[in-house]
JSON list of C-alpha atoms in Angstrom, two decimals:
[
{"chain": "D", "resi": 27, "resn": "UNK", "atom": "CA", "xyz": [209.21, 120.38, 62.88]},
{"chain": "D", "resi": 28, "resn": "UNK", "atom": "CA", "xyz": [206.58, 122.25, 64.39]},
{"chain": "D", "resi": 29, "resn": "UNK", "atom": "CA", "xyz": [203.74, 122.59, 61.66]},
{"chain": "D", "resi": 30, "resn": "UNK", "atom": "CA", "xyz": [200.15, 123.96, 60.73]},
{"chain": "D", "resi": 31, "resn": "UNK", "atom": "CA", "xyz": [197.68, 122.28, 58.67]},
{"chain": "D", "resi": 32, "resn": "UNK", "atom": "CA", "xyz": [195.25, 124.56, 56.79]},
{"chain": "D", "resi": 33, "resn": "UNK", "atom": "CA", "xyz": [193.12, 121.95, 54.87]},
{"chain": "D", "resi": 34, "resn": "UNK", "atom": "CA", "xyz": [189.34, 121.13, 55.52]},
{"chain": "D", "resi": 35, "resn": "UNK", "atom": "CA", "xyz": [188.90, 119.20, 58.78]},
{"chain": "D", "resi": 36, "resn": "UNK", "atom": "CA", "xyz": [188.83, 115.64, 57.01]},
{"chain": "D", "resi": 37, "resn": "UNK", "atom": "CA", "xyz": [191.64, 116.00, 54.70]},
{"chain": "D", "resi": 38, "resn": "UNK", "atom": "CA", "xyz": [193.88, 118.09, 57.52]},
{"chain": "D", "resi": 39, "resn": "UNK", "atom": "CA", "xyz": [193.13, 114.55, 60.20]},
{"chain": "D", "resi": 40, "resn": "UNK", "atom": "CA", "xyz": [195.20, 112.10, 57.61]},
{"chain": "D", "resi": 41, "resn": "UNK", "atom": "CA", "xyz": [197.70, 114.43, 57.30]},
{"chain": "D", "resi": 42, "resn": "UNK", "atom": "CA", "xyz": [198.39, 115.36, 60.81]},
{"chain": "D", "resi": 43, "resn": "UNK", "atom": "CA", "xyz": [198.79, 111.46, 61.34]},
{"chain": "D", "resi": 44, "resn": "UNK", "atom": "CA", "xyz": [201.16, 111.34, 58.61]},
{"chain": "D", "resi": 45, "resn": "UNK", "atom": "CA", "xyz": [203.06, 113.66, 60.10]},
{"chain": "D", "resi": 46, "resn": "UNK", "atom": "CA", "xyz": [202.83, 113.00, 63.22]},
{"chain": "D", "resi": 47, "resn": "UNK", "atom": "CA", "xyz": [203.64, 109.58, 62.50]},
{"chain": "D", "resi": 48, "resn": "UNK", "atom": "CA", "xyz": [206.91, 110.95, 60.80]},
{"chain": "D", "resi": 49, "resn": "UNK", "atom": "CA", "xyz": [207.97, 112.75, 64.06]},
{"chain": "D", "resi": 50, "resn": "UNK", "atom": "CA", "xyz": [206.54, 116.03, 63.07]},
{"chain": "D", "resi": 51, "resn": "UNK", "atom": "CA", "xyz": [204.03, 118.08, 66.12]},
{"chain": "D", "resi": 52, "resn": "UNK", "atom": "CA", "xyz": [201.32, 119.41, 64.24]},
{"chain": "D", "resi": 53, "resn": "UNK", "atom": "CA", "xyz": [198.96, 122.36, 65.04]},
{"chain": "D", "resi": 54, "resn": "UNK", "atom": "CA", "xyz": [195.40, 121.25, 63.38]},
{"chain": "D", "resi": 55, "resn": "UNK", "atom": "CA", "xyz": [193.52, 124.21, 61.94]},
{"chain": "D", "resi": 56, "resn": "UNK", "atom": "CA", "xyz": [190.72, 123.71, 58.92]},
{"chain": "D", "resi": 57, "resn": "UNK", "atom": "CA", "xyz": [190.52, 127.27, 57.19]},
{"chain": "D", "resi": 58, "resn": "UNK", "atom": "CA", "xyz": [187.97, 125.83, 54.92]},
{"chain": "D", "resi": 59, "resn": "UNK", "atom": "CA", "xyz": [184.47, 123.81, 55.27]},
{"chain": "D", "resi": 60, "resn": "UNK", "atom": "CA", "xyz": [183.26, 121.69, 52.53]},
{"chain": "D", "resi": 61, "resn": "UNK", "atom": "CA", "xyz": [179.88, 122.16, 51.74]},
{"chain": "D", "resi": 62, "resn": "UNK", "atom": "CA", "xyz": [177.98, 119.93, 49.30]},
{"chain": "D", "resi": 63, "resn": "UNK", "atom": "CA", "xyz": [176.07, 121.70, 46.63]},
{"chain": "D", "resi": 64, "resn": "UNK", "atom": "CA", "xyz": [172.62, 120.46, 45.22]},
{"chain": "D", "resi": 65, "resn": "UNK", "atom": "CA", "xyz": [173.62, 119.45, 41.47]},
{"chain": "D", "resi": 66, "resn": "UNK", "atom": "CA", "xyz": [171.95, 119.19, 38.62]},
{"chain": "D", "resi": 67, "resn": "UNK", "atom": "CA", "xyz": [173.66, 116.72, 36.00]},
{"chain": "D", "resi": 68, "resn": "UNK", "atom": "CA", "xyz": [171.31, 117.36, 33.20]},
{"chain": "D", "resi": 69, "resn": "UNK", "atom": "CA", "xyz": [170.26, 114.47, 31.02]},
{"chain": "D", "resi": 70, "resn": "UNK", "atom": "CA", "xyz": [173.34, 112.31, 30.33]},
{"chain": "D", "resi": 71, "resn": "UNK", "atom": "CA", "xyz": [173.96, 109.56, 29.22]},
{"chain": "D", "resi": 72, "resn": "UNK", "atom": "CA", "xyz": [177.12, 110.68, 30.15]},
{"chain": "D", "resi": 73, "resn": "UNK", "atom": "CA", "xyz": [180.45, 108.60, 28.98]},
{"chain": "D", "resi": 74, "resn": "UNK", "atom": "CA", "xyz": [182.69, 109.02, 31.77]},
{"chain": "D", "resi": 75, "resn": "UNK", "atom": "CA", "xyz": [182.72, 110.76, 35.46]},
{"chain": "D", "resi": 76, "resn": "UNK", "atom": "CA", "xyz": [186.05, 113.49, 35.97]},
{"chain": "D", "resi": 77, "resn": "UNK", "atom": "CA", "xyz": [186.76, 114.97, 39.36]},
{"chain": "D", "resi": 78, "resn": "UNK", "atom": "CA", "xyz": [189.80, 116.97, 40.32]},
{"chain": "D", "resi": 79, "resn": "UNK", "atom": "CA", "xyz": [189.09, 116.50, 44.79]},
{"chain": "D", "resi": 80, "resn": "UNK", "atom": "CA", "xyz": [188.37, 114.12, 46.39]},
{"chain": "D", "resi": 81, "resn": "UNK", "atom": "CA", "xyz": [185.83, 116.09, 47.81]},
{"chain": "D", "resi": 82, "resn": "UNK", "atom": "CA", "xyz": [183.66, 115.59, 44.48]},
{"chain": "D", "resi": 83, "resn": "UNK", "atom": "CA", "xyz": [183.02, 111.95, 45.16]},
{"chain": "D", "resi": 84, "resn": "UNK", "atom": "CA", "xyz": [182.55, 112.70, 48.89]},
{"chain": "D", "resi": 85, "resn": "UNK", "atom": "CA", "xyz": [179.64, 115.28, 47.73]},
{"chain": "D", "resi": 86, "resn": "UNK", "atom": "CA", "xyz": [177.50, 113.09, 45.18]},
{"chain": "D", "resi": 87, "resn": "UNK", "atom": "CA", "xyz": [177.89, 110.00, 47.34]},
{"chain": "D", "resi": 88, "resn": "UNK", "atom": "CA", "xyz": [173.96, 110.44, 48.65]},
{"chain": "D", "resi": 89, "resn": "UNK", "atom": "CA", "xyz": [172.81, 111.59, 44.98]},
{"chain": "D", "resi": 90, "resn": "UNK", "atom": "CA", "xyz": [169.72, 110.30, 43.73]},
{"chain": "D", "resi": 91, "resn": "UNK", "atom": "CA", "xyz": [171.53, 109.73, 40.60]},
{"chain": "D", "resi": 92, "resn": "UNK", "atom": "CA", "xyz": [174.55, 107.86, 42.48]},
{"chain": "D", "resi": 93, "resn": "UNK", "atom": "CA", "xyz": [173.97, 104.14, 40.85]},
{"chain": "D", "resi": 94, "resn": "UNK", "atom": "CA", "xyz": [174.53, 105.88, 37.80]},
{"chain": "D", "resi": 95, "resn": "UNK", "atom": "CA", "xyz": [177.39, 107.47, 38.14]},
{"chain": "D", "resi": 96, "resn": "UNK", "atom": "CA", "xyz": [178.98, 104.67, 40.17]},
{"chain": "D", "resi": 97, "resn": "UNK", "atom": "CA", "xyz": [178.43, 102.94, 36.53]},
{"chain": "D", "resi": 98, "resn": "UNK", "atom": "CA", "xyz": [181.10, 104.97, 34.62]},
{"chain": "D", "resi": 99, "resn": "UNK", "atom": "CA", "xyz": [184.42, 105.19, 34.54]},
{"chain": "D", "resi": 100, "resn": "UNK", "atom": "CA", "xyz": [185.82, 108.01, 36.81]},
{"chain": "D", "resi": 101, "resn": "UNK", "atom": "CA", "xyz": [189.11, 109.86, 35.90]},
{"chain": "D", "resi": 102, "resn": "UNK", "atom": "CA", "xyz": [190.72, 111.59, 38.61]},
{"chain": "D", "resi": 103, "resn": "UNK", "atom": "CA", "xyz": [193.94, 113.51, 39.36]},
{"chain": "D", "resi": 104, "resn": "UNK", "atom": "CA", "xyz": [195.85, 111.48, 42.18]},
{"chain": "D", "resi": 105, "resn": "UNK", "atom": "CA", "xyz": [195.99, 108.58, 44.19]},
{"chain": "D", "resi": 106, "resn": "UNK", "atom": "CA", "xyz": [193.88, 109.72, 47.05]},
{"chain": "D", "resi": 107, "resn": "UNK", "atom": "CA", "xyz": [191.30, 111.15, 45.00]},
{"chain": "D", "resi": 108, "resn": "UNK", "atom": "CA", "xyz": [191.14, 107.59, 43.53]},
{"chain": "D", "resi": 109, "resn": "UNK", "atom": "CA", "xyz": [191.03, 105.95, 46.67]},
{"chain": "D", "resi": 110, "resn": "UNK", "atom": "CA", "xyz": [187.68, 108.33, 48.22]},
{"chain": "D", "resi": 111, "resn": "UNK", "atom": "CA", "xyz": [186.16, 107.61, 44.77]},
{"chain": "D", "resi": 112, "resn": "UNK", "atom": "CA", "xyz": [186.57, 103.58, 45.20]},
{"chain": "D", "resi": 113, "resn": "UNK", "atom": "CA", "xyz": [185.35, 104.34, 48.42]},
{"chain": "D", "resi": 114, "resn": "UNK", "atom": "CA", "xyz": [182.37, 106.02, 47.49]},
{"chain": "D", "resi": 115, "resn": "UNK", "atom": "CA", "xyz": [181.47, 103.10, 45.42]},
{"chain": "D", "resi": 116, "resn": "UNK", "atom": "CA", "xyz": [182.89, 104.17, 41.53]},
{"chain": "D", "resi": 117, "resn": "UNK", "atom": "CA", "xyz": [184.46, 100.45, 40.28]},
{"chain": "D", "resi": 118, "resn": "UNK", "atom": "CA", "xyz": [186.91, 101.88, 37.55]},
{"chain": "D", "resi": 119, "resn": "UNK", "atom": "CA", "xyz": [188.99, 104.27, 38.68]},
{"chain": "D", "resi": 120, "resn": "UNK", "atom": "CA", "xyz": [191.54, 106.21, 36.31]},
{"chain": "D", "resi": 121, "resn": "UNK", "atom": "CA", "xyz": [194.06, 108.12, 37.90]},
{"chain": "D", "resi": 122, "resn": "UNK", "atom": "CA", "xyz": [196.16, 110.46, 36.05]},
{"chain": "D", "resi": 123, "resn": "UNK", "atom": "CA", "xyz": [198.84, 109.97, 39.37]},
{"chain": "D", "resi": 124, "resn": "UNK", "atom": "CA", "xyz": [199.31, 114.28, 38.54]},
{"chain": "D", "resi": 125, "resn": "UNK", "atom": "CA", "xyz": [197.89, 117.70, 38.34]},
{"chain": "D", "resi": 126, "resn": "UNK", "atom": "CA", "xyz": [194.86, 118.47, 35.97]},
{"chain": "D", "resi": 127, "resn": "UNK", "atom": "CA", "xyz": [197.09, 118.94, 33.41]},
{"chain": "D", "resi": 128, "resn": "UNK", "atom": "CA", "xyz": [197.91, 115.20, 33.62]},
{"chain": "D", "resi": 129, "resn": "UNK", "atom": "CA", "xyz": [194.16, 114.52, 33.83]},
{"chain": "D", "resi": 130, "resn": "UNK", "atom": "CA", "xyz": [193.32, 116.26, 30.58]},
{"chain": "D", "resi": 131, "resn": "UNK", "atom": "CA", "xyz": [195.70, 114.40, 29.00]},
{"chain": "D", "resi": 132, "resn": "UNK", "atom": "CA", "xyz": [194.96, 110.68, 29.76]},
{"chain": "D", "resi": 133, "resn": "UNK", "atom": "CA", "xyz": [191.18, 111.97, 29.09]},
{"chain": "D", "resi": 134, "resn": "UNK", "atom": "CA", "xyz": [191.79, 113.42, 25.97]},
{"chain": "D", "resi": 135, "resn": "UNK", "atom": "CA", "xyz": [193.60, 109.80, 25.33]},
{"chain": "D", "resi": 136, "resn": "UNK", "atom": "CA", "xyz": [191.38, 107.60, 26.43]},
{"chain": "D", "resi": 137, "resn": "UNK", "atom": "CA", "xyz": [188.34, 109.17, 25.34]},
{"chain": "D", "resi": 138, "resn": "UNK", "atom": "CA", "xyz": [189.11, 110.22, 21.90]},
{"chain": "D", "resi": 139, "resn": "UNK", "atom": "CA", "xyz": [186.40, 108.47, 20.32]},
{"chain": "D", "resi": 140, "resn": "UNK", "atom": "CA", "xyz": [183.49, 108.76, 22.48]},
{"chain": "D", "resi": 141, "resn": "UNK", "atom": "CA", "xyz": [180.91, 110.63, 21.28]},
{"chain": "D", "resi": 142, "resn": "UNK", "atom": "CA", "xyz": [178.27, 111.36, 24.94]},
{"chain": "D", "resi": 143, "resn": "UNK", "atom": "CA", "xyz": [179.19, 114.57, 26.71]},
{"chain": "D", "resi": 144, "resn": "UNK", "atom": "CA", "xyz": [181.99, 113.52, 30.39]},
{"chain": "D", "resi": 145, "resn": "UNK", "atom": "CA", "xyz": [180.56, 114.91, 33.37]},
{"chain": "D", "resi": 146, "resn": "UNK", "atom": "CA", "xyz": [182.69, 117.41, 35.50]},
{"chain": "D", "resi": 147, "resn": "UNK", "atom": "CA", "xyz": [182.31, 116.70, 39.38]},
{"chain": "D", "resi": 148, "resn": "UNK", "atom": "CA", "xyz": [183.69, 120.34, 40.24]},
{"chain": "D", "resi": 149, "resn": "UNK", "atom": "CA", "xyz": [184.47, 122.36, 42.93]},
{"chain": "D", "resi": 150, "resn": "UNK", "atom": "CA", "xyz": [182.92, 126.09, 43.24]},
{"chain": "D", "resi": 151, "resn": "UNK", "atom": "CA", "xyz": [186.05, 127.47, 43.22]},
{"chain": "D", "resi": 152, "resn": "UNK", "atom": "CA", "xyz": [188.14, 126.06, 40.16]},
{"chain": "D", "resi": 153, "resn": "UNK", "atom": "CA", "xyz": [191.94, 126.74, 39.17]},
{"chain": "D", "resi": 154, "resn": "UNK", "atom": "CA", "xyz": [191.88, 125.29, 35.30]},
{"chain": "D", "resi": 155, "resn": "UNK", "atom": "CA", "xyz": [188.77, 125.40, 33.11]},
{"chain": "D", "resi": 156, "resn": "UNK", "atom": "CA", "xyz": [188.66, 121.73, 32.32]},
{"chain": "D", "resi": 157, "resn": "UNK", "atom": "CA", "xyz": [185.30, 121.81, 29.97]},
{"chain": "D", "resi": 158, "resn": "UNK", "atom": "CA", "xyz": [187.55, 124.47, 27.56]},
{"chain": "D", "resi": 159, "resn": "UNK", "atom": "CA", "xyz": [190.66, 122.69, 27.47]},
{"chain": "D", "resi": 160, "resn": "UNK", "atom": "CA", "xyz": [188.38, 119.42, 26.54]},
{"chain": "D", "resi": 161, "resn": "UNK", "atom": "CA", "xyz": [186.95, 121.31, 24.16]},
{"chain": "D", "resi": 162, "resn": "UNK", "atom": "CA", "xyz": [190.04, 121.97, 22.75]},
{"chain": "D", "resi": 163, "resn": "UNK", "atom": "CA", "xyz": [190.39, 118.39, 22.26]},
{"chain": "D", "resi": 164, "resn": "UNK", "atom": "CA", "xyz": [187.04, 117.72, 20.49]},
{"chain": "D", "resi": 165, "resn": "UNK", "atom": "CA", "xyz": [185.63, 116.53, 23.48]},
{"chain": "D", "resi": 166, "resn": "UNK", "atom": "CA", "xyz": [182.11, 117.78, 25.19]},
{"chain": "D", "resi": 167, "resn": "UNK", "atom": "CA", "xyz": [181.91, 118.15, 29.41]},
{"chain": "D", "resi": 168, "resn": "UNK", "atom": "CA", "xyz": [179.55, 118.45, 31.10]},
{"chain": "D", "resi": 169, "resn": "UNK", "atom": "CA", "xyz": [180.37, 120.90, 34.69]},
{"chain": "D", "resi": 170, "resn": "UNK", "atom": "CA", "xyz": [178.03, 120.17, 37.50]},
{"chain": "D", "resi": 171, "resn": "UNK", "atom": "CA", "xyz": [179.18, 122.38, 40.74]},
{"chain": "D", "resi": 172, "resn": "UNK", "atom": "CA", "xyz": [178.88, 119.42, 43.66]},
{"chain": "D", "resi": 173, "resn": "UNK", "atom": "CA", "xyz": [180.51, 121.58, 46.59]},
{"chain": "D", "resi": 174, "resn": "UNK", "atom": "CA", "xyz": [181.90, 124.65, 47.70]},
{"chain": "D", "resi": 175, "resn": "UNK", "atom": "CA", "xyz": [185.38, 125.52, 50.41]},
{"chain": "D", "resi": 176, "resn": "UNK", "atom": "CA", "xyz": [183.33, 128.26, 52.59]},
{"chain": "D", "resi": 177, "resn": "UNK", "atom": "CA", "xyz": [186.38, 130.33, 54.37]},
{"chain": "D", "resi": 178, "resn": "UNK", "atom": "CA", "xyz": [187.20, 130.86, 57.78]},
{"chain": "D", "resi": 179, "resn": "UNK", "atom": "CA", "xyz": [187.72, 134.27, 59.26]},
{"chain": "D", "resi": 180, "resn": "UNK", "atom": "CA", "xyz": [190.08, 134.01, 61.34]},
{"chain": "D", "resi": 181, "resn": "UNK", "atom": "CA", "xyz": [192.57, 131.32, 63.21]},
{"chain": "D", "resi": 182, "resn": "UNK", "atom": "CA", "xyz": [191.34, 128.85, 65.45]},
{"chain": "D", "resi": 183, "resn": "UNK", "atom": "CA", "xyz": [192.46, 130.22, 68.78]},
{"chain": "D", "resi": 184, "resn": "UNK", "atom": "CA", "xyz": [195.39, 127.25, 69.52]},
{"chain": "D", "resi": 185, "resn": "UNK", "atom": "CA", "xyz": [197.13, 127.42, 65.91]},
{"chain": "D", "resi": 186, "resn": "UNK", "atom": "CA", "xyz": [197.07, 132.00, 67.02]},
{"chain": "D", "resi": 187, "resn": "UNK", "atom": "CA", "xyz": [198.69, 131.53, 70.07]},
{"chain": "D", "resi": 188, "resn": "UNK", "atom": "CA", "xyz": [201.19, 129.18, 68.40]},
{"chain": "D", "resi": 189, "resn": "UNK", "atom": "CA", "xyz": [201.91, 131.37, 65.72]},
{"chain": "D", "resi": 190, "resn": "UNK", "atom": "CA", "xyz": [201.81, 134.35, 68.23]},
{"chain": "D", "resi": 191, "resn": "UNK", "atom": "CA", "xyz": [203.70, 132.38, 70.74]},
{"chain": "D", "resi": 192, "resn": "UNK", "atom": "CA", "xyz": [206.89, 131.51, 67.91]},
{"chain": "D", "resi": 193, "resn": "UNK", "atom": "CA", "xyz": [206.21, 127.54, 68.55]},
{"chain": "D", "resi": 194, "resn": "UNK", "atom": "CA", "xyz": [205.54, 127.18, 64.48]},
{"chain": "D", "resi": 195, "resn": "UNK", "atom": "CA", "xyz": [208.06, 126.72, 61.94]},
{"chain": "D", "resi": 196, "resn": "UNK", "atom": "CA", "xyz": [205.93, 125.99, 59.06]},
{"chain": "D", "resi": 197, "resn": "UNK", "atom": "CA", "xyz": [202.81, 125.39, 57.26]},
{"chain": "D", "resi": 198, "resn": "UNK", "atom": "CA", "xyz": [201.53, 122.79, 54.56]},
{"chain": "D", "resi": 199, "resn": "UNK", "atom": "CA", "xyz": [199.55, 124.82, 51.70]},
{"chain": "D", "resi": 200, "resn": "UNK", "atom": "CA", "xyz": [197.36, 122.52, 49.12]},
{"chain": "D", "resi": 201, "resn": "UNK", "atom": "CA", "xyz": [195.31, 124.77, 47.36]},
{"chain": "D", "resi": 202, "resn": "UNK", "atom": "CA", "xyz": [195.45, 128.42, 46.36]},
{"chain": "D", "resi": 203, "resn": "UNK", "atom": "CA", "xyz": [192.79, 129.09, 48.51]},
{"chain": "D", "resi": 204, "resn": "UNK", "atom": "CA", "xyz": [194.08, 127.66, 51.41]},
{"chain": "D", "resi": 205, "resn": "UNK", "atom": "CA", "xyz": [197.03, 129.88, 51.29]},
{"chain": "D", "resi": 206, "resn": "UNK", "atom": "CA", "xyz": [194.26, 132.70, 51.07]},
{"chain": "D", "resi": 207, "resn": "UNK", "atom": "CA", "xyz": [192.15, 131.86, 53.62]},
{"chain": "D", "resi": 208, "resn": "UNK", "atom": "CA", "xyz": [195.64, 131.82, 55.87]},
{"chain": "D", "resi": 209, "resn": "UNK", "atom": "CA", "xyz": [197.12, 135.18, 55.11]},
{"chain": "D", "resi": 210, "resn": "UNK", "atom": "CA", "xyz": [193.56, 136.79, 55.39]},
{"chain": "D", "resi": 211, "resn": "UNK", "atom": "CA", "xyz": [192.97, 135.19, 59.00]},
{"chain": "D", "resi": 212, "resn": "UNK", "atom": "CA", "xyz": [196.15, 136.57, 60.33]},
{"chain": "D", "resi": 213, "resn": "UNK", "atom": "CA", "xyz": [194.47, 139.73, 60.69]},
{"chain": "D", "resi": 214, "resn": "UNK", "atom": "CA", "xyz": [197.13, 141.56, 62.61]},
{"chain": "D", "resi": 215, "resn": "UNK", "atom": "CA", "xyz": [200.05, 143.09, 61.18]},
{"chain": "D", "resi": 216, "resn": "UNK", "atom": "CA", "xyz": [201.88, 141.34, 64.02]},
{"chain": "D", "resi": 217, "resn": "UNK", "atom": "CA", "xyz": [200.54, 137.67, 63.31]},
{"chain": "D", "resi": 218, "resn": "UNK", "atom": "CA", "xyz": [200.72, 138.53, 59.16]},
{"chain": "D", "resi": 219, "resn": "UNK", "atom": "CA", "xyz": [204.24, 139.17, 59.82]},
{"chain": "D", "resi": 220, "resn": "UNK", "atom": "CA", "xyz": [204.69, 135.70, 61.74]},
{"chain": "D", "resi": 221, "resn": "UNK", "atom": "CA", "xyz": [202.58, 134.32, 58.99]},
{"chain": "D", "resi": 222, "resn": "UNK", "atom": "CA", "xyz": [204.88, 135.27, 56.13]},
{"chain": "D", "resi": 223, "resn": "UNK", "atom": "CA", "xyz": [207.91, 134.62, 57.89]},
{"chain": "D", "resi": 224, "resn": "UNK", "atom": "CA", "xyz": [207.09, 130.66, 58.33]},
{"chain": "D", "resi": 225, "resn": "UNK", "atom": "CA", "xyz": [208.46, 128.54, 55.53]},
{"chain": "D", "resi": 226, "resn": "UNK", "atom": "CA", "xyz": [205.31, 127.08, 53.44]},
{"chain": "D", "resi": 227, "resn": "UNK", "atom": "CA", "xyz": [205.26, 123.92, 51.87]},
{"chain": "D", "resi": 228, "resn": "UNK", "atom": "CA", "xyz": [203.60, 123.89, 48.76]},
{"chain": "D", "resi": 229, "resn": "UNK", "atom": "CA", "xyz": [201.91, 121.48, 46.57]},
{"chain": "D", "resi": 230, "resn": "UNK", "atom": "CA", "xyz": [202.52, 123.19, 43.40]},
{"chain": "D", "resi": 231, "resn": "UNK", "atom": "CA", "xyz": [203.55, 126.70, 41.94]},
{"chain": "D", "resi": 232, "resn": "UNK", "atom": "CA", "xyz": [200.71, 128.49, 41.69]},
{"chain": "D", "resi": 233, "resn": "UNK", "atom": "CA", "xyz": [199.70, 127.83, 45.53]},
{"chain": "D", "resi": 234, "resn": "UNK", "atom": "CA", "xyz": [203.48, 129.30, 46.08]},
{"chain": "D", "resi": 235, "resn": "UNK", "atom": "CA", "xyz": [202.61, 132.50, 43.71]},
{"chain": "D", "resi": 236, "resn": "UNK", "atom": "CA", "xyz": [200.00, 133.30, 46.14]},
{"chain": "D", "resi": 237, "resn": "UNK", "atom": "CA", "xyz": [202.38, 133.50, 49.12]},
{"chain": "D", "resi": 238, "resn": "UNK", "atom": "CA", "xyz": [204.91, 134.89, 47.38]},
{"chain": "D", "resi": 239, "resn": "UNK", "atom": "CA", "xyz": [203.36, 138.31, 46.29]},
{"chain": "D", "resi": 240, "resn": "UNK", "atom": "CA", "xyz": [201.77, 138.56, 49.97]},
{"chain": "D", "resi": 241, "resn": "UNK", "atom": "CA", "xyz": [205.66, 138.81, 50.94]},
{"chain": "D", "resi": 242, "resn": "UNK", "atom": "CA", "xyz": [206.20, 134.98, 51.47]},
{"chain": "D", "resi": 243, "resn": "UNK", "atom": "CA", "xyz": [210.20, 134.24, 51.33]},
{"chain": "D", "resi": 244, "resn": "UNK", "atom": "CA", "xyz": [210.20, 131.12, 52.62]},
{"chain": "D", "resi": 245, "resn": "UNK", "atom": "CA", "xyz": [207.80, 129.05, 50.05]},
{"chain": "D", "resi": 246, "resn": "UNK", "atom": "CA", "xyz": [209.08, 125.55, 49.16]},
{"chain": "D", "resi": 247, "resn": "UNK", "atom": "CA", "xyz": [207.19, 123.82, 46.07]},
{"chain": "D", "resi": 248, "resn": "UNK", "atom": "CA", "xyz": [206.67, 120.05, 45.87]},
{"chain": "D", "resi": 249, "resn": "UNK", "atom": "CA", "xyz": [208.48, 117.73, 43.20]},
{"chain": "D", "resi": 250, "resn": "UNK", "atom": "CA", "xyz": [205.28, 116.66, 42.28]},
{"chain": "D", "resi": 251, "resn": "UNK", "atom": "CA", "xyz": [201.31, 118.42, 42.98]},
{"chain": "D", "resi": 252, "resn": "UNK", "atom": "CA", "xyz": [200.48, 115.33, 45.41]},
{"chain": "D", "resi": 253, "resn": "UNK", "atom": "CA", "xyz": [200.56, 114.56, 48.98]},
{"chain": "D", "resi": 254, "resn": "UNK", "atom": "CA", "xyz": [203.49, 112.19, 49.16]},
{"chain": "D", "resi": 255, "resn": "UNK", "atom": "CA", "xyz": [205.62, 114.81, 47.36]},
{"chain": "D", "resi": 256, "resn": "UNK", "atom": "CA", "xyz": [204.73, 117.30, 50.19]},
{"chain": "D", "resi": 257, "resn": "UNK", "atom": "CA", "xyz": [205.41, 115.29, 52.95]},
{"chain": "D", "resi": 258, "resn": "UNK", "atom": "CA", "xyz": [209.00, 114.42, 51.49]},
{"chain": "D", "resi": 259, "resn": "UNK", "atom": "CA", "xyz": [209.57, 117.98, 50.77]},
{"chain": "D", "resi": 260, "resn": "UNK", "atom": "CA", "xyz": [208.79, 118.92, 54.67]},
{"chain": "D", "resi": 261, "resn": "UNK", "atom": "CA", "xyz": [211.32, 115.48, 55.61]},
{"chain": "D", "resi": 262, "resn": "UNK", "atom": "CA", "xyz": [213.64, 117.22, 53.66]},
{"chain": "D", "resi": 263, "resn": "UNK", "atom": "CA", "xyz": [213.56, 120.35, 55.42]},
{"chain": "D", "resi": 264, "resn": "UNK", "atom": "CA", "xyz": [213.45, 118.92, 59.01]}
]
């Protein structure tokens, strides 16, 4: 298949090789920038680090309060997310191998009796309130903003003349705001009608909601909200 990647430059490079890899040609075109955000943590001692990206650990890996962090355990949502926080230096490493539904609930298990405050690695933009749903659980988190997705405006120019050309026939969606950033670049009501009429993968429902009430038909959801799951729902379409 003939597909465009949306995600932040970094992210969008592994999975044009694993497409590419899996036959597919791929049109490379980062619709958002990740931009690290001056935190502060507050006092601590904190029992345990949560992110939902792996562009959390990516962000407070030059912190002055790294060595600290790297000291707790970190709960995360999937695999890769696991892997840039062993990376970045965090030795235990619990991954919840799901959404952040999945997360809250291994958290809620595993840190039922703890009574210091979890710290939040989060994103500026957020789709689940995780502090409140702890909450709900008796447990107290801590949110420290440690990055932001800053837009693009529009397409770079060699994923618009593919879509303008007719050489795409799809396009891998991870994040709500991905799918966003996508139908708001094809500014056009030529290229917004190419836009809608690609089939998008999707890593979970609510990323296929957005598409859908733009006039999406052609939105495909993952089995699962992580990469692998995306990647065998575009093999299964090619």
């Amino acid at each position: 298949m003939r597909l465009l990647i949306t995600r932040a430059q970094e992210d969008g490079e592994r999975t044009a090789a694993a497409l590419r890899a899996r036959g597919h040609s791929v049109v490379l075109a980062p619709l958002l920038r990740i931009e690290p955000v001056a935190a502060d943590f507050g006092a601590g001692p904190f029992a345990a680090v949560l992110t939902t990206s792996a562009n959390a650990a990516r962000a407070v890996a030059a912190h002055a309060r790294i060595a600290e962090l790297r000291a707790l355990p970190l709960y995360t949502v999937g695999r890769h997310s696991a892997d840039v926080a062993r990376a970045a230096g965090f030795a235990t490493v619990h991954c919840a191998d799901g959404d952040a539904h999945d997360l809250i609930a291994i958290v809620a298990k595993k840190q039922a009796e703890t009574g210091a405050p979890l710290l939040y690695l989060a994103g500026e933009d957020r789709s689940i309130d995780l502090a409140a749903e702890l909450g709900r659980r008796g447990l107290t988190v801590q949110t420290a903003v440690v990055y932001r997705a800053a837009a693009a405006e529009h397409l770079p120019r060699e994923a618009e003349q593919a879509l303008t050309a007719g050489k795409l026939d799809g396009v891998l969606h991870y994040s709500r705001r991905s799918a966003a950033a996508f139908l708001r670049c094809a500014v056009t009501p030529d290229l917004r009608k190419r836009a809608l009429a690609l089939t998008h993968f999707c890593l979970s429902a609510q990323v296929a909601h957005t598409l859908a009430e733009a006039g999406a038909a052609h939105a495909r959801i993952a089995a699962r909200p992580d990469e692998e799951a995306l990647l065998e729902l575009v093999g299964g379409q090619s």
